[in-house]
mmCIF file of C-alpha atoms in Angstrom:
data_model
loop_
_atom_site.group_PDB
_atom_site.id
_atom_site.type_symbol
_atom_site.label_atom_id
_atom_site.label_comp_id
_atom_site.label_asym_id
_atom_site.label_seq_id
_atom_site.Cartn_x
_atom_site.Cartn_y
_atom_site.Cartn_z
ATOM 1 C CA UNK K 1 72.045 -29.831 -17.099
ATOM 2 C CA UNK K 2 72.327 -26.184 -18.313
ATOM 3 C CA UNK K 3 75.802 -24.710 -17.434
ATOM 4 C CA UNK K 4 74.487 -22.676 -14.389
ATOM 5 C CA UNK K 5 74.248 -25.847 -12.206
ATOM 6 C CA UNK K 6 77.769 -27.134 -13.259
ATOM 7 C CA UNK K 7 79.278 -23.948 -11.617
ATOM 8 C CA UNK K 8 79.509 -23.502 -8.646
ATOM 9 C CA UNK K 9 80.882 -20.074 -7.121
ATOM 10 C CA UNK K 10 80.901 -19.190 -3.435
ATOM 11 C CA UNK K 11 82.153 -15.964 -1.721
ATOM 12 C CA UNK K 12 83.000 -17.110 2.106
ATOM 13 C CA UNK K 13 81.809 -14.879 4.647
ATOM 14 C CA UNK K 14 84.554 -14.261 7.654
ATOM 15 C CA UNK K 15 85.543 -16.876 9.543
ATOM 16 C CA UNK K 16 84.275 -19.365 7.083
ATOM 17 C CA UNK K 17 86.927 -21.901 6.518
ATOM 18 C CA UNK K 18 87.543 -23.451 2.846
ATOM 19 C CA UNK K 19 86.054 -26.953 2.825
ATOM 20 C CA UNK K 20 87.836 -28.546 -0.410
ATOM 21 C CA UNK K 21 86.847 -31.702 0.108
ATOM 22 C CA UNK K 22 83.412 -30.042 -0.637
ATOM 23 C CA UNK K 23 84.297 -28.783 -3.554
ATOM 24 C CA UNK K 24 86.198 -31.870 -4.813
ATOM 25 C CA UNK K 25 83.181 -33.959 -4.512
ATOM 26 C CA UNK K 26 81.692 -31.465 -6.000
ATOM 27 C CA UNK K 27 82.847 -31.750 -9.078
ATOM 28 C CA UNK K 28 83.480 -35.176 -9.368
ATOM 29 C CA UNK K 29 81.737 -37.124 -11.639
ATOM 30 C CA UNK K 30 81.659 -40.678 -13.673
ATOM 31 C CA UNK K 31 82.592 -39.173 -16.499
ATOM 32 C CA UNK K 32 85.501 -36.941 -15.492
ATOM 33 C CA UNK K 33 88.769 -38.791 -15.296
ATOM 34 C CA UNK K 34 90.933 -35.538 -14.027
ATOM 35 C CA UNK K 35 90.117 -33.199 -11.271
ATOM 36 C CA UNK K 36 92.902 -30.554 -11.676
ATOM 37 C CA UNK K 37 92.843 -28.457 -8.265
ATOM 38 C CA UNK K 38 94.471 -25.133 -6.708
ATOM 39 C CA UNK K 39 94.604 -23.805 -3.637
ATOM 40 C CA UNK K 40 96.328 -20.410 -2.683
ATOM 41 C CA UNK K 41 97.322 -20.066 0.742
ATOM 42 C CA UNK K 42 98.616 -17.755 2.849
ATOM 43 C CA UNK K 43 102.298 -17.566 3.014
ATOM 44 C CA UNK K 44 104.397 -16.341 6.212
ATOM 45 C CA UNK K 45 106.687 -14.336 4.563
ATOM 46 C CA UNK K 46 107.384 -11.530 1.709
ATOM 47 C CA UNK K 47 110.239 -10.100 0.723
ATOM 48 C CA UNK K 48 111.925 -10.962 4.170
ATOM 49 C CA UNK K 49 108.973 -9.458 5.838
ATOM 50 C CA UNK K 50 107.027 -11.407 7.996
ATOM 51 C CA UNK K 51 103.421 -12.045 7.232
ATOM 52 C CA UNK K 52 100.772 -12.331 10.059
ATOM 53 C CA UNK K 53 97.660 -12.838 7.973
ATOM 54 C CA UNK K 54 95.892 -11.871 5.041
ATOM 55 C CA UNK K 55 92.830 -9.578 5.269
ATOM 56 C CA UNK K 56 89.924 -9.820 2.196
ATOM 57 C CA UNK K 57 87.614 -7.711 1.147
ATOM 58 C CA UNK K 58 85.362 -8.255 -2.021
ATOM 59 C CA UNK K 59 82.184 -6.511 -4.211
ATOM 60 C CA UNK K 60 80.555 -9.234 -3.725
ATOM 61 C CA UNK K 61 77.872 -9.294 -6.300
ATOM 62 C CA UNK K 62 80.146 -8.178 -8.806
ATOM 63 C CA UNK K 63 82.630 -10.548 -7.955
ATOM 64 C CA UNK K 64 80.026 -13.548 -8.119
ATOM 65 C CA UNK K 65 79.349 -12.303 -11.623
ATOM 66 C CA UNK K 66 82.462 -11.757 -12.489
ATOM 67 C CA UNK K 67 84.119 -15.311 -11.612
ATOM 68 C CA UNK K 68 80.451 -16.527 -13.763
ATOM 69 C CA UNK K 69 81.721 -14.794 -16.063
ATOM 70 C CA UNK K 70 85.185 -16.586 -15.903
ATOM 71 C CA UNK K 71 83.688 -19.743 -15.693
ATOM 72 C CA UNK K 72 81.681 -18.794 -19.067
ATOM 73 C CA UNK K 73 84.708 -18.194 -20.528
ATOM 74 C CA UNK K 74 86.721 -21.181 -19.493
ATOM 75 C CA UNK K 75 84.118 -23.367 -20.922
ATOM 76 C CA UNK K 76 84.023 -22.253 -24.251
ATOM 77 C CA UNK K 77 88.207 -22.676 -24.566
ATOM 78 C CA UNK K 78 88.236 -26.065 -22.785
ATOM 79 C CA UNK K 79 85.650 -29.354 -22.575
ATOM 80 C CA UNK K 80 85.809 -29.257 -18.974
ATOM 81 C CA UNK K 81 82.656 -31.084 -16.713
ATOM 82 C CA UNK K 82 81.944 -28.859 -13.342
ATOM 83 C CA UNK K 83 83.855 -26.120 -11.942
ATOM 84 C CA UNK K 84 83.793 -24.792 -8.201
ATOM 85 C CA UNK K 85 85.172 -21.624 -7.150
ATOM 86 C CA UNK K 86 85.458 -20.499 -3.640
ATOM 87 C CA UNK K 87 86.823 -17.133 -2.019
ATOM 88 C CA UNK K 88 87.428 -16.602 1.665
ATOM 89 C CA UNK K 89 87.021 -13.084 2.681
ATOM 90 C CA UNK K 90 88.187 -11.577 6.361
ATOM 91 C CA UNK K 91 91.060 -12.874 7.812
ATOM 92 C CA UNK K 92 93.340 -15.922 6.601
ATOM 93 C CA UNK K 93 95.869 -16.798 8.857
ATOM 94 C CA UNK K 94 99.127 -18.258 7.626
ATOM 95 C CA UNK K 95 99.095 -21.929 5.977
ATOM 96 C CA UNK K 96 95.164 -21.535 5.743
ATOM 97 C CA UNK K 97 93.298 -21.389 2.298
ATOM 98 C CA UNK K 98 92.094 -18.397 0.670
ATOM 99 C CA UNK K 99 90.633 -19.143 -2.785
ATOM 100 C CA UNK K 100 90.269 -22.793 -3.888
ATOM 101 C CA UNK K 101 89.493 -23.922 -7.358
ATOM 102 C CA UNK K 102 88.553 -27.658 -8.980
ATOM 103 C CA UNK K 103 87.746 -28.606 -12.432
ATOM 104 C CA UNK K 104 87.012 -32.067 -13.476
ATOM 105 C CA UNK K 105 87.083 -32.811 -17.010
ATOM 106 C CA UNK K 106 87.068 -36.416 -19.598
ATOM 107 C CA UNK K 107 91.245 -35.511 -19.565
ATOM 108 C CA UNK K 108 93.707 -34.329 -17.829
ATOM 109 C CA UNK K 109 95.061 -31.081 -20.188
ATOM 110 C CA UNK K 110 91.682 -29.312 -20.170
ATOM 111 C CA UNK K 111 91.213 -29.088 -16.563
ATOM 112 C CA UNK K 112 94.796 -28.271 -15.901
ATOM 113 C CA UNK K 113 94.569 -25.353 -18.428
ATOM 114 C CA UNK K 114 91.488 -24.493 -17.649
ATOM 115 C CA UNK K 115 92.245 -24.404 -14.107
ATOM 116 C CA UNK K 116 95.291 -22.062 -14.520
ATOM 117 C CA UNK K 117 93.092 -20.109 -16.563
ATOM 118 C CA UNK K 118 91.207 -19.394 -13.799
ATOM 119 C CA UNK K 119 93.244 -18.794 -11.188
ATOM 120 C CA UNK K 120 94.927 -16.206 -13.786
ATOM 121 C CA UNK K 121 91.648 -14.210 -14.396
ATOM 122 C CA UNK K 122 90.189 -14.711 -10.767
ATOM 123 C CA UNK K 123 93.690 -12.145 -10.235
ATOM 124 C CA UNK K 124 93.136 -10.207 -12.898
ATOM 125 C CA UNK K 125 89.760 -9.408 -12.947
ATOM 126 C CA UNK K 126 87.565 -10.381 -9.611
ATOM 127 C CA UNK K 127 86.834 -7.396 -7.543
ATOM 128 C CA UNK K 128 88.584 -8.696 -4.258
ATOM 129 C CA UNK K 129 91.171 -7.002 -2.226
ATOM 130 C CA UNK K 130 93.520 -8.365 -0.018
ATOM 131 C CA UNK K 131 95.681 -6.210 2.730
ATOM 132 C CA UNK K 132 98.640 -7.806 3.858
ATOM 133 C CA UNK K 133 99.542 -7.647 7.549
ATOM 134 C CA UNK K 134 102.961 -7.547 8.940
ATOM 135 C CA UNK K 135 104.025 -7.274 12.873
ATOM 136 C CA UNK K 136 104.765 -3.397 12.252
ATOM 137 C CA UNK K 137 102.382 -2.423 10.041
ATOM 138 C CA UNK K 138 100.309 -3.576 7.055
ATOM 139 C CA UNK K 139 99.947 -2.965 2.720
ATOM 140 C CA UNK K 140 97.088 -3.350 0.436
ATOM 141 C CA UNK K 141 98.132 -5.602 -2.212
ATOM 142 C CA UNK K 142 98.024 -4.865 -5.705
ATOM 143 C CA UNK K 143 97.800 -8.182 -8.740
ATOM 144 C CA UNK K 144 100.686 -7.264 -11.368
ATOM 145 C CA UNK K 145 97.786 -9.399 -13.191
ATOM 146 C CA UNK K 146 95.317 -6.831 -12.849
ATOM 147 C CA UNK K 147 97.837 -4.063 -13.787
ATOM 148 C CA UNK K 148 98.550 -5.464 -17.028
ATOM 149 C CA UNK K 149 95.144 -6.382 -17.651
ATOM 150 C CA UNK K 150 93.313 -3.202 -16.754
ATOM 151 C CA UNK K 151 93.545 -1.609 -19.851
ATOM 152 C CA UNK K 152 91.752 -4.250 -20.989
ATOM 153 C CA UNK K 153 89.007 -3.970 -18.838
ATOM 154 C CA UNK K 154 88.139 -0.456 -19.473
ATOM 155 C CA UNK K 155 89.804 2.061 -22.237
ATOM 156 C CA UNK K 156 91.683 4.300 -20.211
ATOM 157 C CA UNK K 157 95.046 5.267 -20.061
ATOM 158 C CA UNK K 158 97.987 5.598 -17.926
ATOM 159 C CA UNK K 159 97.157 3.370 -15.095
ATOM 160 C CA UNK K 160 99.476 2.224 -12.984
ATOM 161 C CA UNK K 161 100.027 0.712 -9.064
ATOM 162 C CA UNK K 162 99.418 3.051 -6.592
ATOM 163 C CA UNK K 163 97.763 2.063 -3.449
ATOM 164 C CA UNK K 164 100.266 0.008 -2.563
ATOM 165 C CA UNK K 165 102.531 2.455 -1.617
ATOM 166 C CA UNK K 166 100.534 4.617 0.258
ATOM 167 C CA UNK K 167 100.235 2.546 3.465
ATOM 168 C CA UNK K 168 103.175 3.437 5.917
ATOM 169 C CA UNK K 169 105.192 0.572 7.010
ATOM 170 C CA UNK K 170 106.653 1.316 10.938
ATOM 171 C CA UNK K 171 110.193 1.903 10.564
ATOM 172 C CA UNK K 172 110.558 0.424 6.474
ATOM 173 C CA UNK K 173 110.931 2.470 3.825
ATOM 174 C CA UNK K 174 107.636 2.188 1.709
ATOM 175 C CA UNK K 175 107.661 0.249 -1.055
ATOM 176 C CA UNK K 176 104.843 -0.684 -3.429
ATOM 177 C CA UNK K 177 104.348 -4.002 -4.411
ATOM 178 C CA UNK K 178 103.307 -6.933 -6.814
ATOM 179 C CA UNK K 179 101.728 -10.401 -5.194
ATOM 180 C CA UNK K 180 101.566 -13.466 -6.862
ATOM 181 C CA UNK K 181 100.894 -16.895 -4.919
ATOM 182 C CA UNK E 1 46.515 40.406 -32.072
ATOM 183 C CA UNK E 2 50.650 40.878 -32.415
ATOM 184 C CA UNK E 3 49.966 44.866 -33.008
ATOM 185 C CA UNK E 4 48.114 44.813 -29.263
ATOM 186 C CA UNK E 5 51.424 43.236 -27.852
ATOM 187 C CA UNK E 6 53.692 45.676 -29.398
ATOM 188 C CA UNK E 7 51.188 48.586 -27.665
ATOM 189 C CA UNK E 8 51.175 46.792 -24.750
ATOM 190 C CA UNK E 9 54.626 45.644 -24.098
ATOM 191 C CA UNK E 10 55.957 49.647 -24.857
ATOM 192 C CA UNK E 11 53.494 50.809 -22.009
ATOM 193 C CA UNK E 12 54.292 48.102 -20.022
ATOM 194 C CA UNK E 13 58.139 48.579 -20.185
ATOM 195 C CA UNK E 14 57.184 51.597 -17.910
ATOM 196 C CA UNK E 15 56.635 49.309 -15.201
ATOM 197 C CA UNK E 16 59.227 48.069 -13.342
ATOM 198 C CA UNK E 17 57.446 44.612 -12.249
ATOM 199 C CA UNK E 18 57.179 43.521 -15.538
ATOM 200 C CA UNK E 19 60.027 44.876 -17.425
ATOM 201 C CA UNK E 20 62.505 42.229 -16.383
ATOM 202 C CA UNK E 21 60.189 39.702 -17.579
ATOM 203 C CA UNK E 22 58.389 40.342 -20.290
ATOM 204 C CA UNK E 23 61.459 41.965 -22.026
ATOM 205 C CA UNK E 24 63.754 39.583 -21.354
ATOM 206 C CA UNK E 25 61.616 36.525 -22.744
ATOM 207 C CA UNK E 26 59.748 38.646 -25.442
ATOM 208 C CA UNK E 27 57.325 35.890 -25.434
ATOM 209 C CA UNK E 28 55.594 34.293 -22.811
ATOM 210 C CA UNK E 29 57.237 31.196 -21.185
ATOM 211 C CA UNK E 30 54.239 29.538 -19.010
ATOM 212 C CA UNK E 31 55.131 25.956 -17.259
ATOM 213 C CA UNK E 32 52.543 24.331 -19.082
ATOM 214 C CA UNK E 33 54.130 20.843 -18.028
ATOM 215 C CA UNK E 34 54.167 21.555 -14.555
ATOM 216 C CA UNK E 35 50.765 23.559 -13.470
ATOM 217 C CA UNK E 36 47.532 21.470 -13.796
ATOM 218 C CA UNK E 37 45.503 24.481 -13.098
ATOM 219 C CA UNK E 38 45.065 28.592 -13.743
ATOM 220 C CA UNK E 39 48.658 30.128 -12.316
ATOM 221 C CA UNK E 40 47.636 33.710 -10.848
ATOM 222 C CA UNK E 41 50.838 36.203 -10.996
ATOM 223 C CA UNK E 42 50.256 39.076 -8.790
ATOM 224 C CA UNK E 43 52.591 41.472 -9.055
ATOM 225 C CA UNK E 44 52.678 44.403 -6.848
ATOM 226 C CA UNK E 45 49.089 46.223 -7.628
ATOM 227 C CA UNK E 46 48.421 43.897 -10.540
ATOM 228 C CA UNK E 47 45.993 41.350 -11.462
ATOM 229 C CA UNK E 48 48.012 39.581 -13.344
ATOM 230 C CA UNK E 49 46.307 36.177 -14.697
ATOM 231 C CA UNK E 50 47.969 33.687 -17.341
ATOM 232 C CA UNK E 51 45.458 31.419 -19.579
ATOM 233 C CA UNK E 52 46.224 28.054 -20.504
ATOM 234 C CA UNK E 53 44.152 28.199 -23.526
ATOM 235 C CA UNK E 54 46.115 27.554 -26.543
ATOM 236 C CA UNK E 55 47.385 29.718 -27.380
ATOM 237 C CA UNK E 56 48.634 30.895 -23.836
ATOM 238 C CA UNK E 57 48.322 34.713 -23.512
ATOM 239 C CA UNK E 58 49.232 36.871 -20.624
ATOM 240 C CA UNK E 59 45.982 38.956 -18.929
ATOM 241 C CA UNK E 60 46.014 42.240 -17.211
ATOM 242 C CA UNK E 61 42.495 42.169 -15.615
ATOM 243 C CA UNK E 62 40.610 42.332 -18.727
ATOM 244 C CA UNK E 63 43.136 43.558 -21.407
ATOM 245 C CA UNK E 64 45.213 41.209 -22.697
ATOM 246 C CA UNK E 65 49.075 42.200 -22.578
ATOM 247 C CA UNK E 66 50.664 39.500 -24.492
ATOM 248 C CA UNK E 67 50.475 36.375 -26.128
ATOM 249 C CA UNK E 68 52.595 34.105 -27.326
ATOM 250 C CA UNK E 69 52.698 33.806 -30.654
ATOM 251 C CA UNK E 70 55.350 31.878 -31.400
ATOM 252 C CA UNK E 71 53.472 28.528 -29.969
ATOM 253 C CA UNK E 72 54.911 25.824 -30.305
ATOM 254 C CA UNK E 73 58.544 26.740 -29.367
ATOM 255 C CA UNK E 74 57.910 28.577 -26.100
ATOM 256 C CA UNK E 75 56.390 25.441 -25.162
ATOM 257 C CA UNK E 76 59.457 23.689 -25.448
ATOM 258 C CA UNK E 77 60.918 26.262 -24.332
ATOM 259 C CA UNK E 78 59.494 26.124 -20.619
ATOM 260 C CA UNK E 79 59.154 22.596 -20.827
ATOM 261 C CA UNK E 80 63.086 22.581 -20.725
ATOM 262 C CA UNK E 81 63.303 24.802 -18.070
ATOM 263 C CA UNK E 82 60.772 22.896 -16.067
ATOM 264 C CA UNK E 83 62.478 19.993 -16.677
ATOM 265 C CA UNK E 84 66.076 21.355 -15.944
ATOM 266 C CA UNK E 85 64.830 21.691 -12.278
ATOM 267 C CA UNK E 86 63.302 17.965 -11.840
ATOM 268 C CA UNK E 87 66.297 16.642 -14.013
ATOM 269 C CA UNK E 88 69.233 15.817 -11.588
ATOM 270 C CA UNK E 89 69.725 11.635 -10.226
ATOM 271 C CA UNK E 90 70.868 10.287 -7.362
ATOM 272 C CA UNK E 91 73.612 7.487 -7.631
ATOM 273 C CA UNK E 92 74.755 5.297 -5.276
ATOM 274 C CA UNK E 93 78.628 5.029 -4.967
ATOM 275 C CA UNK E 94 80.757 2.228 -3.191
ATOM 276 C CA UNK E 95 84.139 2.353 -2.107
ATOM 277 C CA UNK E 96 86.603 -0.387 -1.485
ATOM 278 C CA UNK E 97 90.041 -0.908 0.291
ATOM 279 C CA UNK E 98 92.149 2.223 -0.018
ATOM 280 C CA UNK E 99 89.528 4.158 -1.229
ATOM 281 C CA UNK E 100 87.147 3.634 1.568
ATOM 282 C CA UNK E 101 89.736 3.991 4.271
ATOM 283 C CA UNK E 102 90.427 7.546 2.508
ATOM 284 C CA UNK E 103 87.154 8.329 2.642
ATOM 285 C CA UNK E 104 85.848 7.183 5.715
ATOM 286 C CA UNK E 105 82.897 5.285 4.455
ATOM 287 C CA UNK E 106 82.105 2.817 2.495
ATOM 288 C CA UNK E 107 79.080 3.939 0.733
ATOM 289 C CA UNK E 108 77.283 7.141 -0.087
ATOM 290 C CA UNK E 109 74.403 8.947 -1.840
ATOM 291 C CA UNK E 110 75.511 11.242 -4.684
ATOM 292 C CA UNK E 111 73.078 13.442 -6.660
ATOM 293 C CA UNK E 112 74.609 14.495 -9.950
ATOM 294 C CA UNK E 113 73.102 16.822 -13.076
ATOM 295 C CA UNK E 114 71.176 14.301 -15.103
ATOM 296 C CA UNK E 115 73.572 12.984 -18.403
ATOM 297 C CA UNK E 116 76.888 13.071 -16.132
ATOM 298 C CA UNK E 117 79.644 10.653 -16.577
ATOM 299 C CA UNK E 118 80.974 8.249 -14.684
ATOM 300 C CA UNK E 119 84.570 11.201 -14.394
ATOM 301 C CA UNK E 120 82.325 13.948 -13.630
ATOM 302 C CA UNK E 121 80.904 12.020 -10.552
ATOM 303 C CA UNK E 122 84.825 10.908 -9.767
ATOM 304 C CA UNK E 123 85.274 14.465 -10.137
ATOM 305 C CA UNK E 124 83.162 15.516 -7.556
ATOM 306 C CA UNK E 125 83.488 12.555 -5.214
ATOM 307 C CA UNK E 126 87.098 14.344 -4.953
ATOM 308 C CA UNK E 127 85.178 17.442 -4.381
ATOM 309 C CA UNK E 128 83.856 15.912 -1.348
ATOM 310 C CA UNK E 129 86.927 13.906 -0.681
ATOM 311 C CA UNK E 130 90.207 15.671 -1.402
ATOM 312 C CA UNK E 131 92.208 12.488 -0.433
ATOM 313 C CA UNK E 132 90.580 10.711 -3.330
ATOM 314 C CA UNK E 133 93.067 12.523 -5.679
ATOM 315 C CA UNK E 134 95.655 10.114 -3.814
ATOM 316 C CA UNK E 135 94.362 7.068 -5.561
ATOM 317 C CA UNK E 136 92.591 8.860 -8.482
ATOM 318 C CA UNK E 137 95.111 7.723 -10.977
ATOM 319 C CA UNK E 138 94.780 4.101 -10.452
ATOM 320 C CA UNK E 139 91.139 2.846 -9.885
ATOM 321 C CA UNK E 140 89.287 1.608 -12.412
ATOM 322 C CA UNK E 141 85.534 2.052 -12.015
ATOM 323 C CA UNK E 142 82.360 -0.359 -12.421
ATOM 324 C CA UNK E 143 79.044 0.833 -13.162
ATOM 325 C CA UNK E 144 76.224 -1.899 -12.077
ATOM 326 C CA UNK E 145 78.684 -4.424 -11.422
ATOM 327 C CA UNK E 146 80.231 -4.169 -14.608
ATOM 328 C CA UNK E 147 83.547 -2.401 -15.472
ATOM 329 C CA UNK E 148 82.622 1.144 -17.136
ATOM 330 C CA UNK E 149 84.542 4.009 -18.717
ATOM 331 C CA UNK E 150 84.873 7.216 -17.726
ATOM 332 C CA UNK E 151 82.483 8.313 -20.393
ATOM 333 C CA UNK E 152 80.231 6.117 -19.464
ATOM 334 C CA UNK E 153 76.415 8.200 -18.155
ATOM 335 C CA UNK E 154 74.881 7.147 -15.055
ATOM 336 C CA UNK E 155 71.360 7.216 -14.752
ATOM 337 C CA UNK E 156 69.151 7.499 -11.344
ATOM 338 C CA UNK E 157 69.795 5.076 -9.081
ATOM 339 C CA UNK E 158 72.615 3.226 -11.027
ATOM 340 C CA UNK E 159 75.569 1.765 -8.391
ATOM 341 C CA UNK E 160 79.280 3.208 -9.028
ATOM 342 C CA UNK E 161 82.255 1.347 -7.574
ATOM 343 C CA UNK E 162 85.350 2.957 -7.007
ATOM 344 C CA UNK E 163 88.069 -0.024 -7.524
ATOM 345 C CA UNK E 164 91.615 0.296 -6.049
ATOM 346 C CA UNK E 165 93.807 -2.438 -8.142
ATOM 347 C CA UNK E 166 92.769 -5.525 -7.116
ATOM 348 C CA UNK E 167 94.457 -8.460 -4.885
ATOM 349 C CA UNK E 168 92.090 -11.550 -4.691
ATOM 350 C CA UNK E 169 93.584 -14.757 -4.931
#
């Protein structure tokens, strides 16, 4: 089996819910004795604000490469079997899944690192946006993994977070802001 | 043959309708690249023809006014010019999140000089888009689905992505 079919990547169109039982038995195998799994979720609150839902947004076709990519990469630091990837886009109401990933590998420390792994570069790298939105007023959302990665992904220099603090909040002060599920 | 231009070219500074052209190129630039056939020039009373032998020469009617004798390099010479004119592309250019609520859209058509960088088509996306400059500073841009720099040159028909920091996950 070449790598291609032991990947498997999808981009959810709105209103497509995450089906990771799919993507377990995806993955599973005979051979793999771990499946190490994550699941980011929406959560109801940040920083004492309260969260309604998420809204994605994603390049799609560069995102699909770019999580290939990932995948690529994973493989060649860790002996890991299949890997599924899936990302939600439109809106995620709270406790629902956004992004769900499963590896299955022989062991248990290769999927679990890879796994992190690529969770980790799915934030730093994948061209998705997410806007978070509050009862009085809403904030695109900004990866403090991308920020410290992005000079890494081009050679440019002083970058730094700035969308996130030009969306007025109703009556807060605006703030801009790091996310990290 | 060059001691019939010189004759020619004094006599013909006289006259207005060619002065501006003959004198400024001192040779002959004729869009070899870009005519297939004779090109008449008619100037005011003139008969004015241009050959495409090699090597080109200018006719008045039947006396011949000029010719280029320097060949080789006029041809390049026009051939530049020509191709100056043909020689701009047409990008496409996406915009995400903050930068397509800025802008208003999230897609566009931009035609740029051929040989332009990925910053001078930020440059003039902010041209078209003043509020751009608000989030300028802190996307990163991707040229075919792949992260570029700003030197990077686009070529016709390549895809540019304007990318606010990212929040997947």
């Amino acid at each position: 089996m070449s790598s291609d079919e032991k990947n498997l990547i999808e981009i959810l169109e709105e209103g497509h819910k995450v089906d990771i039982v799919k993507y377990i038995d995806y993955v599973s195998a005979p051979q793999a004795g771990a499946i190490a799994t994550f699941s980011g979720t929406t959560r109801d609150m940040f920083e004492g604000k309260a969260v309604l839902e998420l809204r994605y947004e994603a390049y799609v076709p560069m995102a699909t490469r770019t999580l290939t990519s990932i995948c690529t990469s994973a493989r060649s630091n860790w002996d890991i079997h299949k890997i599924a990837v899936a990302h939600r886009l439109g809106p995620v109401p709270v406790g629902e899944t956004s992004v769900f990933i499963a590896v299955s590998s022989v062991h248990r420390g290769d999927g679990l690192d890879a796994c992190k792994f690529l969770i980790d570069e799915l934030k730093a790298t994948v061209p998705i946006w997410k806007k978070e939105v509050y009862t009085n007023g809403e904030i695109w959302k900004e990866n403090s993994e991308f920020l410290e990665k992005r000079d890494g992904l081009v050679k440019k220099e002083h970058k730094r977070s700035c969308c996130g603090s030009k969306v007025r909040v109703q009556e807060d002060e605006e703030e801009h802001k790091d996310n990290s599920s | 043959m060059k001691d019939i231009n010189q004759r020619k070219l004094s006599t013909l500074t006289k006259q207005h309708h060619l002065t501006s052209w003959l004198v400024s190129h001192r040779r002959i630039a004729i869009p070899l690249k870009s005519t297939r056939c004779l090109r008449r020039w008619n100037l005011r009373r003139s008969n004015l023809t241009v050959s495409l032998n090699q090597p080109p020469v200018l006719w008045w009617g039947s006396s011949l006014l000029a010719m280029d004798v320097t060949g080789q390099a006029a041809k390049k010479e026009v051939s530049k010019i020509v191709n100056d004119e043909v020689s701009s592309i047409e990008i496409k250019v996406l915009l995400f999140a903050r930068a397509r609520e800025l802008t208003g859209v999230p897609d566009l058509k931009l035609k740029m000089p051929s040989g332009s960088t990925t910053k001078k088509c930020m440059d003039e996306l902010v041209i078209k888009f003043p509020k751009l400059e608000d989030v300028r500073s802190c996307v990163v841009l991707a040229l075919n689905e792949e992260y570029t720099t700003d030197s990077a040159i686009v070529k016709h028909r390549d895809e540019l992505a304007i990318i606010p920091p990212i929040s997947g996950g």
